[in-house]
PDB file of C-alpha atoms in Angstrom:
ATOM      1  CA  TYR A  24      -0.162   0.073   0.004  1.00 31.00           C
ATOM      2  CA  TYR A  25       1.405   3.177  -1.202  1.00 36.00           C
ATOM      3  CA  SER A  26       0.008   6.621  -0.043  1.00 39.00           C
ATOM      4  CA  VAL A  27       0.726   9.972  -1.456  1.00 42.00           C
ATOM      5  CA  GLN A  28      -0.585  12.736   0.671  1.00 43.00           C
ATOM      6  CA  LEU A  29      -0.700  16.006  -1.146  1.00 44.00           C
ATOM      7  CA  HIS A  30      -2.516  18.070   1.640  1.00 44.00           C
ATOM      8  CA  PRO A  31      -3.046  22.057   1.102  1.00 42.00           C
ATOM      9  CA  PHE A  32      -0.042  23.458   3.003  1.00 43.00           C
ATOM     10  CA  PRO A  33      -0.953  25.762   5.593  1.00 43.00           C
ATOM     11  CA  PRO A  34      -0.209  29.423   5.558  1.00 41.00           C
ATOM     12  CA  THR A  35       2.287  29.059   8.212  1.00 39.00           C
ATOM     13  CA  TRP A  36       4.820  26.841   9.679  1.00 43.00           C
ATOM     14  CA  VAL A  37       3.407  24.577  12.438  1.00 46.00           C
ATOM     15  CA  ARG A  38       6.186  24.257  14.988  1.00 55.00           C
ATOM     16  CA  PRO A  39       4.986  21.102  16.653  1.00 56.00           C
ATOM     17  CA  TRP A  40       6.434  19.116  13.293  1.00 75.00           C
ATOM     18  CA  LEU A  41      10.002  20.338  14.592  1.00 87.00           C
ATOM     19  CA  GLU A  42      11.780  17.402  15.830  1.00 90.00           C
ATOM     20  CA  PRO A  43      13.604  18.032  19.039  1.00 92.00           C
ATOM     21  CA  THR A  44      17.398  17.541  19.003  1.00 94.00           C
ATOM     22  CA  TYR A  45      18.917  14.721  20.967  1.00 93.00           C
ATOM     23  CA  LEU A  46      22.330  13.078  21.103  1.00 94.00           C
ATOM     24  CA  LEU A  47      22.954   9.557  19.916  1.00 93.00           C
ATOM     25  CA  TRP A  48      26.438   8.804  20.162  1.00 93.00           C
ATOM     26  CA  LYS A  49      29.543  10.712  21.796  1.00 92.00           C
ATOM     27  CA  PRO A  50      33.168  10.070  20.282  1.00 90.00           C
ATOM     28  CA  GLY A  51      34.686   7.063  21.894  1.00 86.00           C
ATOM     29  CA  GLY A  52      31.547   5.818  23.272  1.00 87.00           C
ATOM     30  CA  ARG A  53      29.981   2.592  22.705  1.00 87.00           C
ATOM     31  CA  GLY A  54      28.362   1.854  19.440  1.00 83.00           C
ATOM     32  CA  TYR A  55      30.071   5.135  18.014  1.00 86.00           C
ATOM     33  CA  GLU A  56      30.872   5.171  14.282  1.00 86.00           C
ATOM     34  CA  ARG A  57      32.222   8.231  12.583  1.00 85.00           C
ATOM     35  CA  PRO A  58      29.891   9.261   9.821  1.00 84.00           C
ATOM     36  CA  SER A  59      31.255   9.915   6.359  1.00 83.00           C
ATOM     37  CA  TYR A  60      29.989  13.601   6.179  1.00 86.00           C
ATOM     38  CA  MET A  61      31.834  14.457   9.537  1.00 85.00           C
ATOM     39  CA  THR A  62      34.948  16.490   8.977  1.00 86.00           C
ATOM     40  CA  ARG A  63      35.504  17.748  12.758  1.00 82.00           C
ATOM     41  CA  THR A  64      38.611  15.912  14.570  1.00 80.00           C
ATOM     42  CA  GLU A  65      39.892  15.887  17.991  1.00 79.00           C
ATOM     43  CA  LYS A  66      42.389  18.347  16.931  1.00 80.00           C
ATOM     44  CA  ASP A  67      40.049  21.159  16.032  1.00 80.00           C
ATOM     45  CA  LYS A  68      39.371  24.182  18.085  1.00 79.00           C
ATOM     46  CA  PRO A  69      37.665  25.195  19.990  1.00 76.00           C
ATOM     47  CA  GLU A  70      37.159  21.795  21.712  1.00 85.00           C
ATOM     48  CA  LEU A  71      33.444  21.300  22.584  1.00 89.00           C
ATOM     49  CA  THR A  72      31.989  19.012  25.199  1.00 93.00           C
ATOM     50  CA  PRO A  73      29.018  16.582  24.186  1.00 93.00           C
ATOM     51  CA  GLU A  74      26.823  18.951  26.123  1.00 95.00           C
ATOM     52  CA  GLN A  75      28.104  22.180  24.384  1.00 95.00           C
ATOM     53  CA  GLU A  76      27.590  20.337  20.931  1.00 94.00           C
ATOM     54  CA  LEU A  77      23.977  19.494  21.913  1.00 96.00           C
ATOM     55  CA  ALA A  78      23.188  23.223  22.967  1.00 96.00           C
ATOM     56  CA  LEU A  79      25.003  24.161  19.510  1.00 96.00           C
ATOM     57  CA  MET A  80      22.912  21.780  17.343  1.00 96.00           C
ATOM     58  CA  THR A  81      19.552  22.662  19.101  1.00 95.00           C
ATOM     59  CA  LYS A  82      20.194  26.228  18.569  1.00 96.00           C
ATOM     60  CA  GLU A  83      20.727  25.850  14.747  1.00 96.00           C
ATOM     61  CA  VAL A  84      17.730  23.350  14.520  1.00 95.00           C
ATOM     62  CA  ASN A  85      15.524  25.881  16.043  1.00 94.00           C
ATOM     63  CA  ALA A  86      16.748  28.879  14.316  1.00 94.00           C
ATOM     64  CA  SER A  87      16.339  27.253  11.088  1.00 95.00           C
ATOM     65  CA  ASP A  88      13.714  24.458  11.563  1.00 94.00           C
ATOM     66  CA  GLY A  89      16.304  22.019  10.989  1.00 96.00           C
ATOM     67  CA  PHE A  90      17.015  23.272   7.312  1.00 97.00           C
ATOM     68  CA  ASP A  91      20.510  25.057   8.042  1.00 97.00           C
ATOM     69  CA  ILE A  92      22.813  23.163  10.141  1.00 97.00           C
ATOM     70  CA  ASP A  93      26.607  23.714   9.942  1.00 95.00           C
ATOM     71  CA  PHE A  94      27.650  19.775  10.681  1.00 94.00           C
ATOM     72  CA  SER A  95      31.325  20.786  10.410  1.00 91.00           C
ATOM     73  CA  SER A  96      30.962  21.994  14.131  1.00 91.00           C
ATOM     74  CA  PHE A  97      30.404  18.506  15.551  1.00 93.00           C
ATOM     75  CA  ARG A  98      32.079  15.166  16.489  1.00 93.00           C
ATOM     76  CA  CYS A  99      28.905  13.763  18.310  1.00 94.00           C
ATOM     77  CA  VAL A 100      26.194  12.066  16.360  1.00 95.00           C
ATOM     78  CA  PHE A 101      22.783  13.487  16.708  1.00 95.00           C
ATOM     79  CA  ASN A 102      19.439  12.644  15.260  1.00 95.00           C
ATOM     80  CA  TYR A 103      19.873  15.249  12.390  1.00 97.00           C
ATOM     81  CA  HIS A 104      21.905  14.267   9.497  1.00 96.00           C
ATOM     82  CA  PRO A 105      23.073  15.883   5.975  1.00 96.00           C
ATOM     83  CA  THR A 106      22.325  14.041   2.815  1.00 96.00           C
ATOM     84  CA  VAL A 107      25.182  13.335   0.397  1.00 93.00           C
ATOM     85  CA  LEU A 108      23.474  14.667  -2.869  1.00 95.00           C
ATOM     86  CA  HIS A 109      25.941  12.508  -5.297  1.00 94.00           C
ATOM     87  CA  SER A 110      25.471   9.182  -3.250  1.00 93.00           C
ATOM     88  CA  ASP A 111      22.774   6.441  -3.836  1.00 91.00           C
ATOM     89  CA  GLN A 112      22.032   6.365  -0.475  1.00 90.00           C
ATOM     90  CA  PHE A 113      18.221   7.304  -1.305  1.00 91.00           C
ATOM     91  CA  ALA A 114      18.118   6.115  -4.680  1.00 89.00           C
ATOM     92  CA  ASP A 115      15.286   4.097  -5.790  1.00 86.00           C
ATOM     93  CA  ASP A 116      13.747   2.559  -8.891  1.00 82.00           C
ATOM     94  CA  ASP A 117      13.030   5.971  -9.970  1.00 84.00           C
ATOM     95  CA  SER A 118      16.208   7.722  -9.290  1.00 89.00           C
ATOM     96  CA  GLU A 119      19.867   6.998  -9.625  1.00 92.00           C
ATOM     97  CA  THR A 120      21.177   9.320  -6.964  1.00 95.00           C
ATOM     98  CA  THR A 121      19.958  10.715  -3.704  1.00 96.00           C
ATOM     99  CA  GLU A 122      19.728  14.125  -5.780  1.00 97.00           C
ATOM    100  CA  ASP A 123      17.621  12.548  -8.139  1.00 96.00           C
ATOM    101  CA  PHE A 124      15.303  11.434  -5.468  1.00 96.00           C
ATOM    102  CA  LEU A 125      15.271  14.699  -3.579  1.00 97.00           C
ATOM    103  CA  LYS A 126      14.440  16.460  -6.833  1.00 97.00           C
ATOM    104  CA  MET A 127      11.240  14.511  -7.597  1.00 96.00           C
ATOM    105  CA  LEU A 128      10.068  15.274  -4.038  1.00 96.00           C
ATOM    106  CA  ALA A 129      10.875  18.765  -4.314  1.00 97.00           C
ATOM    107  CA  GLN A 130       9.222  19.120  -7.613  1.00 98.00           C
ATOM    108  CA  GLU A 131       6.035  17.643  -6.455  1.00 96.00           C
ATOM    109  CA  ALA A 132       5.856  19.800  -3.299  1.00 97.00           C
ATOM    110  CA  LEU A 133       6.399  22.866  -5.671  1.00 97.00           C
ATOM    111  CA  ASP A 134       3.629  21.460  -7.897  1.00 97.00           C
ATOM    112  CA  VAL A 135       1.284  21.678  -4.741  1.00 95.00           C
ATOM    113  CA  TYR A 136       2.456  24.993  -3.774  1.00 96.00           C
ATOM    114  CA  ASN A 137       1.996  26.359  -7.274  1.00 97.00           C
ATOM    115  CA  GLY A 138      -1.561  25.024  -7.534  1.00 96.00           C
ATOM    116  CA  ARG A 139      -2.597  26.341  -4.087  1.00 94.00           C
ATOM    117  CA  HIS A 140      -0.987  29.784  -4.589  1.00 96.00           C
ATOM    118  CA  VAL A 141      -1.580  30.142  -8.306  1.00 95.00           C
ATOM    119  CA  THR A 142       1.931  30.636  -9.104  1.00 96.00           C
ATOM    120  CA  GLU A 143       4.316  29.476 -11.577  1.00 97.00           C
ATOM    121  CA  TYR A 144       7.813  29.171  -9.791  1.00 98.00           C
ATOM    122  CA  GLU A 145      10.071  26.607 -11.790  1.00 98.00           C
ATOM    123  CA  LEU A 146      12.453  23.974  -9.956  1.00 98.00           C
ATOM    124  CA  VAL A 147      16.070  24.805 -10.966  1.00 98.00           C
ATOM    125  CA  LYS A 148      17.917  22.310  -8.422  1.00 98.00           C
ATOM    126  CA  VAL A 149      18.047  20.895  -5.162  1.00 98.00           C
ATOM    127  CA  VAL A 150      20.767  22.846  -3.080  1.00 98.00           C
ATOM    128  CA  LYS A 151      21.013  20.530   0.166  1.00 98.00           C
ATOM    129  CA  ALA A 152      18.907  18.546   2.433  1.00 98.00           C
ATOM    130  CA  ASN A 153      18.825  17.276   5.883  1.00 97.00           C
ATOM    131  CA  TYR A 154      16.913  14.280   7.358  1.00 97.00           C
ATOM    132  CA  HIS A 155      15.812  12.559  10.615  1.00 96.00           C
ATOM    133  CA  PHE A 156      13.840   9.631  11.249  1.00 93.00           C
ATOM    134  CA  ALA A 157      10.085  10.100  12.182  1.00 83.00           C
ATOM    135  CA  CYS A 158       8.004   7.088  11.611  1.00 83.00           C
ATOM    136  CA  ALA A 159       9.871   7.269   8.105  1.00 91.00           C
ATOM    137  CA  ILE A 160      11.964   9.691   7.044  1.00 94.00           C
ATOM    138  CA  MET A 161      11.386  13.293   7.447  1.00 95.00           C
ATOM    139  CA  PHE A 162      13.566  15.299   4.677  1.00 97.00           C
ATOM    140  CA  LEU A 163      14.255  18.905   5.091  1.00 97.00           C
ATOM    141  CA  ILE A 164      14.969  20.039   1.477  1.00 98.00           C
ATOM    142  CA  THR A 165      16.422  23.362   0.372  1.00 98.00           C
ATOM    143  CA  PHE A 166      15.996  23.858  -3.439  1.00 98.00           C
ATOM    144  CA  GLN A 167      16.335  26.669  -6.009  1.00 98.00           C
ATOM    145  CA  VAL A 168      13.578  28.065  -8.050  1.00 98.00           C
ATOM    146  CA  LYS A 169      13.265  30.553 -11.031  1.00 98.00           C
ATOM    147  CA  ASP A 170      10.668  33.319 -10.155  1.00 97.00           C
ATOM    148  CA  PRO A 171       8.836  33.942 -13.562  1.00 96.00           C
ATOM    149  CA  TYR A 172       8.147  37.735 -12.249  1.00 96.00           C
ATOM    150  CA  ASP A 173      12.008  38.703 -12.848  1.00 95.00           C
ATOM    151  CA  ASN A 174      13.585  35.504 -13.836  1.00 96.00           C
ATOM    152  CA  MET A 175      15.682  35.674 -10.536  1.00 97.00           C
ATOM    153  CA  ILE A 176      16.805  32.327  -8.814  1.00 98.00           C
ATOM    154  CA  LYS A 177      15.438  32.321  -5.315  1.00 98.00           C
ATOM    155  CA  LEU A 178      15.425  29.799  -2.500  1.00 98.00           C
ATOM    156  CA  PHE A 179      12.646  27.525  -1.316  1.00 98.00           C
ATOM    157  CA  GLN A 180      12.278  24.974   1.316  1.00 97.00           C
ATOM    158  CA  THR A 181      10.097  21.836   1.829  1.00 97.00           C
ATOM    159  CA  ARG A 182       9.517  19.130   4.642  1.00 96.00           C
ATOM    160  CA  VAL A 183       8.549  15.939   3.326  1.00 95.00           C
ATOM    161  CA  ARG A 184       7.915  12.826   5.473  1.00 93.00           C
ATOM    162  CA  GLN A 185       8.510   9.776   3.246  1.00 90.00           C
ATOM    163  CA  GLY A 186       8.460   6.065   3.694  1.00 85.00           C
ATOM    164  CA  LYS A 187       9.279   3.878   0.724  1.00 78.00           C
ATOM    165  CA  HIS A 188       6.488   2.020  -0.603  1.00 73.00           C
ATOM    166  CA  ILE A 189       4.324   3.287   2.384  1.00 79.00           C
ATOM    167  CA  THR A 190       3.708   7.064   2.333  1.00 82.00           C
ATOM    168  CA  THR A 191       4.737  10.385   1.208  1.00 89.00           C
ATOM    169  CA  HIS A 192       3.426  13.287   3.222  1.00 91.00           C
ATOM    170  CA  TYR A 193       4.169  16.818   2.076  1.00 92.00           C
ATOM    171  CA  VAL A 194       4.385  18.786   5.186  1.00 92.00           C
ATOM    172  CA  PHE A 195       4.817  22.248   3.822  1.00 93.00           C
ATOM    173  CA  CYS A 196       6.534  24.018   1.029  1.00 96.00           C
ATOM    174  CA  ARG A 197       7.613  27.689   1.273  1.00 96.00           C
ATOM    175  CA  PRO A 198       9.932  30.486   0.122  1.00 97.00           C
ATOM    176  CA  LYS A 199      12.911  30.555   2.450  1.00 97.00           C
ATOM    177  CA  PRO A 200      12.205  32.966   5.222  1.00 94.00           C
ATOM    178  CA  ASN A 201      14.464  36.299   5.895  1.00 93.00           C
ATOM    179  CA  GLN A 202      16.006  36.302   2.494  1.00 92.00           C
ATOM    180  CA  GLY A 203      15.239  39.979   1.954  1.00 94.00           C
ATOM    181  CA  VAL A 204      13.988  39.236  -1.740  1.00 94.00           C
ATOM    182  CA  LYS A 205      10.397  39.466  -2.931  1.00 95.00           C
ATOM    183  CA  TYR A 206       8.688  36.396  -4.005  1.00 96.00           C
ATOM    184  CA  ILE A 207       5.746  36.955  -6.766  1.00 95.00           C
ATOM    185  CA  GLY A 208       5.657  33.735  -8.650  1.00 96.00           C
ATOM    186  CA  ILE A 209       3.692  35.225 -11.924  1.00 95.00           C
ATOM    187  CA  LYS A 210       4.743  36.840 -14.818  1.00 92.00           C
ATOM    188  CA  LYS A 211       5.226  40.635 -14.967  1.00 85.00           C
ATOM    189  CA  VAL A 212       2.387  42.252 -17.000  1.00 78.00           C
ATOM    190  CA  VAL A 213       3.694  45.127 -18.926  1.00 61.00           C
ATOM    191  CA  LYS A 214       1.808  47.711 -20.805  1.00 54.00           C
ATOM    192  CA  ARG A 215       1.924  46.197 -24.185  1.00 56.00           C
ATOM    193  CA  ASP A 216       0.805  42.890 -23.018  1.00 57.00           C
ATOM    194  CA  ILE A 217      -2.040  44.441 -21.500  1.00 49.00           C
ATOM    195  CA  GLU A 218      -2.945  46.343 -24.976  1.00 55.00           C
ATOM    196  CA  GLN A 219      -2.457  43.116 -26.932  1.00 58.00           C
ATOM    197  CA  VAL A 220      -5.100  41.193 -24.562  1.00 47.00           C
ATOM    198  CA  VAL A 221      -7.434  44.026 -25.106  1.00 48.00           C
ATOM    199  CA  LYS A 222      -7.093  44.080 -28.913  1.00 57.00           C
ATOM    200  CA  SER A 223      -7.567  40.219 -28.885  1.00 50.00           C
ATOM    201  CA  HIS A 224     -10.891  40.665 -27.166  1.00 49.00           C
ATOM    202  CA  VAL A 225     -12.186  43.299 -29.524  1.00 49.00           C
ATOM    203  CA  PRO A 226     -14.629  41.865 -32.111  1.00 52.00           C
ATOM    204  CA  LYS A 227     -13.367  42.781 -35.543  1.00 52.00           C
ATOM    205  CA  ASP A 228     -15.792  44.651 -37.704  1.00 53.00           C
ATOM    206  CA  VAL A 229     -15.650  42.250 -40.705  1.00 45.00           C
ATOM    207  CA  ASN A 230     -18.524  44.352 -42.301  1.00 46.00           C
ATOM    208  CA  LYS A 231     -16.972  47.733 -41.959  1.00 49.00           C
ATOM    209  CA  GLN A 232     -19.039  50.255 -43.801  1.00 48.00           C
ATOM    210  CA  LYS A 233     -17.227  52.749 -46.128  1.00 46.00           C
TER     211      LYS A 233
END
């Protein structure tokens, strides 16, 4: 049974969806395995305690809703992880790489957003994505779109809970907050375009009298 839930996105972000940060493994502890994405070592300064790392991770998650996390700051392993776009970690029958898979999710989320807001944003590419487990996998995807109003590239975010062959739940899709740019999403109407529309709706007088 496979269910794709395309719920209308709420106008504002519902914070209860935000997964609290918690520590999984400390360096040197039982069960600890250094993730491939981790770059920080015991030689890097400042040296942070696990408690300090947890506080820093919590701050970054809360500040960005989990979308923007600097994983180079950590040696501990938490419940939030970055995806590796060029890997095949989340590849499936319809995608060769994790990036392909995330692009598919982002496109479907953007389609729903465009339909609800009557906009025409075009997906350009996936920039990055984090994830955590939530009775499936919750993806936090940051991606670029082209705004047809000014043809500028702008950032969007989507939160998608996905379980392979089980469910795909699009929690929300939105312009990335606090970017200092306007999001319009429809083509700019200039004077000549309006004149053409008006002319096209004026009946032609085929029996014009001399």
